Amino acid sequence: MQKGLLIVISGASGTGKGTVCKKLIGELPTLFYSISATTRQPRAGETDGVEYFFITVDEFKNWIAEGKFLEYAEVYGNFYGTPIHKIEERLNRGEDVILEIDIQGALNVMKKRPDGVYIFLLPPSLEELKNRIQGRGTESQESFERRFKAAADEIATGKKYQYVVVNDKVDAAVEKIKMILAAERCKVQRNENLFENLL
């Protein structure tokens, strides 16, 4: 049986990672969404255990000590981490797992899991990125300026990923990602057993 794909999607703040991932999961029901843990406060409409596991800094530090994270990082003054339980189990059962994580976290996962599929989302323009961050209505002016400056810096990091997708229209971005995943499943190194069965 072919092992599942570990899919990592990230990009600068405001590139629409969450929207793209939700649509992907809606269209690919066998895709398992790995929920991150964070110490930041929930935004309007977010639910603990759905978008994130919202935990305290002390709880987060305990999880680190107990080795419960595949990766973790501090971003904009808050901690974010990917709980490792269930990820390996699902991959070994042939299920695909998607991680929607920040760039710092993705770079850490790349070191541990070079067999992953790393996709970087880009905004269509910096002006559109600015509009998206401001459009959330959750940022103070100071917080917005910090996020926007960091986002512009983070975009250059996208060159370290395997794939880049411009998120101009969500439907088009999702279709490109589905094509990437189809191609990944056809890679020779993921299908060596097919040759062994025939030779």
Tab-separated table of C-alpha atoms in Angstrom:
chain	number	residue	atom	x	y	z
A	1	MET	CA	0.000	0.000	0.000
A	2	GLN	CA	1.251	3.458	-0.902
A	3	LYS	CA	1.997	5.677	2.090
A	4	GLY	CA	-0.109	8.827	2.365
A	5	LEU	CA	1.202	12.251	1.366
A	6	LEU	CA	2.277	14.744	4.003
A	7	ILE	CA	1.157	18.029	2.423
A	8	VAL	CA	2.375	21.317	3.858
A	9	ILE	CA	0.679	24.527	2.733
A	10	SER	CA	1.993	27.834	3.929
A	11	GLY	CA	2.483	31.399	2.850
A	12	ALA	CA	2.624	34.894	4.230
A	13	SER	CA	-0.135	36.175	6.498
A	14	GLY	CA	-3.184	37.100	4.423
A	15	THR	CA	-2.550	34.794	1.456
A	16	GLY	CA	-5.717	32.773	2.136
A	17	LYS	CA	-4.200	29.543	3.468
A	18	GLY	CA	-7.226	28.739	5.617
A	19	THR	CA	-9.739	29.367	2.820
A	20	VAL	CA	-7.796	27.223	0.337
A	21	CYS	CA	-7.365	24.370	2.839
A	22	LYS	CA	-11.076	24.355	3.754
A	23	LYS	CA	-12.048	24.105	0.080
A	24	LEU	CA	-9.476	21.349	-0.547
A	25	ILE	CA	-10.823	19.311	2.363
A	26	GLY	CA	-14.375	19.841	1.116
A	27	GLU	CA	-13.413	18.463	-2.296
A	28	LEU	CA	-11.080	15.689	-1.080
A	29	PRO	CA	-12.941	13.992	1.783
A	30	THR	CA	-10.117	11.509	2.434
A	31	LEU	CA	-7.747	14.373	3.272
A	32	PHE	CA	-7.015	14.597	7.007
A	33	TYR	CA	-6.542	18.154	8.286
A	34	SER	CA	-3.992	18.319	11.068
A	35	ILE	CA	-5.127	20.933	13.587
A	36	SER	CA	-2.350	23.075	15.061
A	37	ALA	CA	-2.133	24.165	18.683
A	38	THR	CA	-1.670	27.853	19.468
A	39	THR	CA	-1.422	30.194	22.429
A	40	ARG	CA	-3.095	33.073	20.551
A	41	GLN	CA	-6.651	34.127	21.328
A	42	PRO	CA	-9.427	32.759	19.078
A	43	ARG	CA	-10.710	35.089	16.354
A	44	ALA	CA	-14.432	35.642	15.871
A	45	GLY	CA	-16.053	32.411	14.654
A	46	GLU	CA	-13.115	30.149	15.603
A	47	THR	CA	-13.782	27.107	17.774
A	48	ASP	CA	-11.347	25.190	19.955
A	49	GLY	CA	-10.539	21.836	18.328
A	50	VAL	CA	-11.802	22.952	14.902
A	51	GLU	CA	-9.506	25.695	13.584
A	52	TYR	CA	-6.901	25.291	16.366
A	53	PHE	CA	-6.376	23.782	19.774
A	54	PHE	CA	-6.292	26.961	21.865
A	55	ILE	CA	-4.046	26.319	24.865
A	56	THR	CA	-2.118	28.363	27.437
A	57	VAL	CA	1.613	29.088	27.236
A	58	ASP	CA	2.202	26.709	30.169
A	59	GLU	CA	0.264	23.921	28.427
A	60	PHE	CA	2.226	24.558	25.227
A	61	LYS	CA	5.544	24.302	27.091
A	62	ASN	CA	4.391	21.033	28.674
A	63	TRP	CA	3.553	19.639	25.210
A	64	ILE	CA	7.073	20.596	24.028
A	65	ALA	CA	8.628	18.812	27.032
A	66	GLU	CA	6.509	15.722	26.333
A	67	GLY	CA	7.598	15.599	22.652
A	68	LYS	CA	4.057	16.069	21.339
A	69	PHE	CA	4.973	18.367	18.412
A	70	LEU	CA	6.267	17.575	14.921
A	71	GLU	CA	7.322	21.235	14.879
A	72	TYR	CA	6.623	24.416	16.791
A	73	ALA	CA	7.540	28.067	16.500
A	74	GLU	CA	6.893	31.487	17.985
A	75	VAL	CA	5.166	33.813	15.506
A	76	TYR	CA	4.011	37.381	16.198
A	77	GLY	CA	4.445	36.802	19.928
A	78	ASN	CA	2.350	33.596	20.043
A	79	PHE	CA	3.345	29.931	19.936
A	80	TYR	CA	2.096	27.577	17.200
A	81	GLY	CA	2.793	23.865	16.920
A	82	THR	CA	1.791	20.750	14.982
A	83	PRO	CA	0.746	17.876	17.278
A	84	ILE	CA	2.384	14.695	16.018
A	85	HIS	CA	-0.240	12.202	17.273
A	86	LYS	CA	-2.384	10.745	14.505
A	87	ILE	CA	-0.239	12.166	11.648
A	88	GLU	CA	2.115	9.177	11.294
A	89	GLU	CA	-0.707	6.744	11.982
A	90	ARG	CA	-2.803	8.159	9.133
A	91	LEU	CA	0.125	8.374	6.692
A	92	ASN	CA	0.958	4.719	7.351
A	93	ARG	CA	-2.659	3.803	6.576
A	94	GLY	CA	-2.283	5.464	3.163
A	95	GLU	CA	-4.250	8.595	4.097
A	96	ASP	CA	-3.082	12.055	3.071
A	97	VAL	CA	-2.468	14.620	5.811
A	98	ILE	CA	-2.491	18.371	5.223
A	99	LEU	CA	-0.718	20.858	7.470
A	100	GLU	CA	-1.560	24.543	7.191
A	101	ILE	CA	1.369	26.089	9.024
A	102	ASP	CA	3.504	29.209	9.066
A	103	ILE	CA	6.749	29.435	7.123
A	104	GLN	CA	9.025	28.981	10.132
A	105	GLY	CA	7.206	25.773	11.047
A	106	ALA	CA	7.238	24.508	7.462
A	107	LEU	CA	11.012	24.966	7.217
A	108	ASN	CA	11.387	22.892	10.400
A	109	VAL	CA	9.185	20.120	8.956
A	110	MET	CA	11.243	20.126	5.710
A	111	LYS	CA	14.337	19.160	7.732
A	112	LYS	CA	12.532	16.253	9.412
A	113	ARG	CA	10.330	15.131	6.510
A	114	PRO	CA	12.016	15.696	3.115
A	115	ASP	CA	9.431	13.331	1.580
A	116	GLY	CA	6.652	15.879	2.219
A	117	VAL	CA	4.923	17.975	-0.451
A	118	TYR	CA	5.638	21.652	0.206
A	119	ILE	CA	3.349	24.229	-1.417
A	120	PHE	CA	3.748	27.979	-1.011
A	121	LEU	CA	0.763	30.266	-1.578
A	122	LEU	CA	1.405	33.719	-3.032
A	123	PRO	CA	-0.991	36.655	-3.144
A	124	PRO	CA	-1.683	38.140	-6.602
A	125	SER	CA	-0.047	41.421	-5.458
A	126	LEU	CA	1.201	43.200	-2.337
A	127	GLU	CA	-1.740	45.605	-2.610
A	128	GLU	CA	-4.186	42.672	-2.492
A	129	LEU	CA	-2.263	41.205	0.451
A	130	LYS	CA	-2.612	44.507	2.308
A	131	ASN	CA	-6.372	44.563	1.614
A	132	ARG	CA	-6.795	40.989	2.870
A	133	ILE	CA	-4.966	41.613	6.146
A	134	GLN	CA	-6.890	44.845	6.767
A	135	GLY	CA	-10.158	43.197	5.693
A	136	ARG	CA	-10.025	40.802	8.657
A	137	GLY	CA	-10.817	43.699	10.974
A	138	THR	CA	-8.949	41.949	13.790
A	139	GLU	CA	-5.702	43.944	13.727
A	140	SER	CA	-4.693	47.160	15.463
A	141	GLN	CA	-2.709	49.566	13.256
A	142	GLU	CA	0.508	48.512	14.979
A	143	SER	CA	-0.319	44.814	14.589
A	144	PHE	CA	-1.267	45.335	10.924
A	145	GLU	CA	2.008	47.127	10.148
A	146	ARG	CA	4.018	44.376	11.843
A	147	ARG	CA	2.134	41.640	9.948
A	148	PHE	CA	2.365	43.382	6.594
A	149	LYS	CA	6.106	44.037	6.909
A	150	ALA	CA	6.689	40.421	8.005
A	151	ALA	CA	4.499	39.122	5.138
A	152	ALA	CA	6.515	41.046	2.556
A	153	ASP	CA	9.726	39.565	4.043
A	154	GLU	CA	8.253	36.039	4.170
A	155	ILE	CA	7.385	35.973	0.471
A	156	ALA	CA	11.069	35.571	-0.447
A	157	THR	CA	11.172	32.376	1.637
A	158	GLY	CA	8.763	30.746	-0.811
A	159	LYS	CA	11.710	29.903	-3.068
A	160	LYS	CA	12.645	27.130	-0.621
A	161	TYR	CA	9.422	25.219	-1.347
A	162	GLN	CA	8.820	22.652	-4.128
A	163	TYR	CA	5.701	24.307	-5.553
A	164	VAL	CA	4.202	27.788	-5.735
A	165	VAL	CA	0.523	28.601	-6.333
A	166	VAL	CA	-0.822	32.137	-6.744
A	167	ASN	CA	-4.067	32.453	-4.803
A	168	ASP	CA	-5.861	34.906	-7.067
A	169	LYS	CA	-9.089	32.900	-7.263
A	170	VAL	CA	-9.618	30.196	-4.632
A	171	ASP	CA	-11.161	27.657	-7.050
A	172	ALA	CA	-8.232	27.955	-9.464
A	173	ALA	CA	-5.665	27.657	-6.642
A	174	VAL	CA	-7.396	24.517	-5.323
A	175	GLU	CA	-7.425	22.919	-8.800
A	176	LYS	CA	-3.671	23.540	-9.160
A	177	ILE	CA	-3.006	21.954	-5.777
A	178	LYS	CA	-5.090	18.902	-6.729
A	179	MET	CA	-2.955	18.549	-9.886
A	180	ILE	CA	0.219	18.787	-7.797
A	181	LEU	CA	-1.022	15.996	-5.527
A	182	ALA	CA	-1.944	13.795	-8.490
A	183	ALA	CA	1.561	14.236	-9.927
A	184	GLU	CA	3.167	13.479	-6.546
A	185	ARG	CA	1.270	10.187	-6.303
A	186	CYS	CA	2.779	9.166	-9.666
A	187	LYS	CA	6.412	9.766	-8.655
A	188	VAL	CA	8.587	6.697	-9.149
A	189	GLN	CA	10.000	6.819	-5.609
A	190	ARG	CA	6.454	6.617	-4.214
A	191	ASN	CA	5.639	3.594	-6.407
A	192	GLU	CA	8.684	1.345	-6.355
A	193	ASN	CA	6.504	-1.587	-5.274
A	194	LEU	CA	4.773	-1.500	-8.682
A	195	PHE	CA	8.086	-2.354	-10.366
A	196	GLU	CA	8.852	-5.085	-7.829
A	197	ASN	CA	5.479	-6.719	-8.549
A	198	LEU	CA	6.253	-6.885	-12.287
A	199	LEU	CA	9.949	-7.739	-12.371
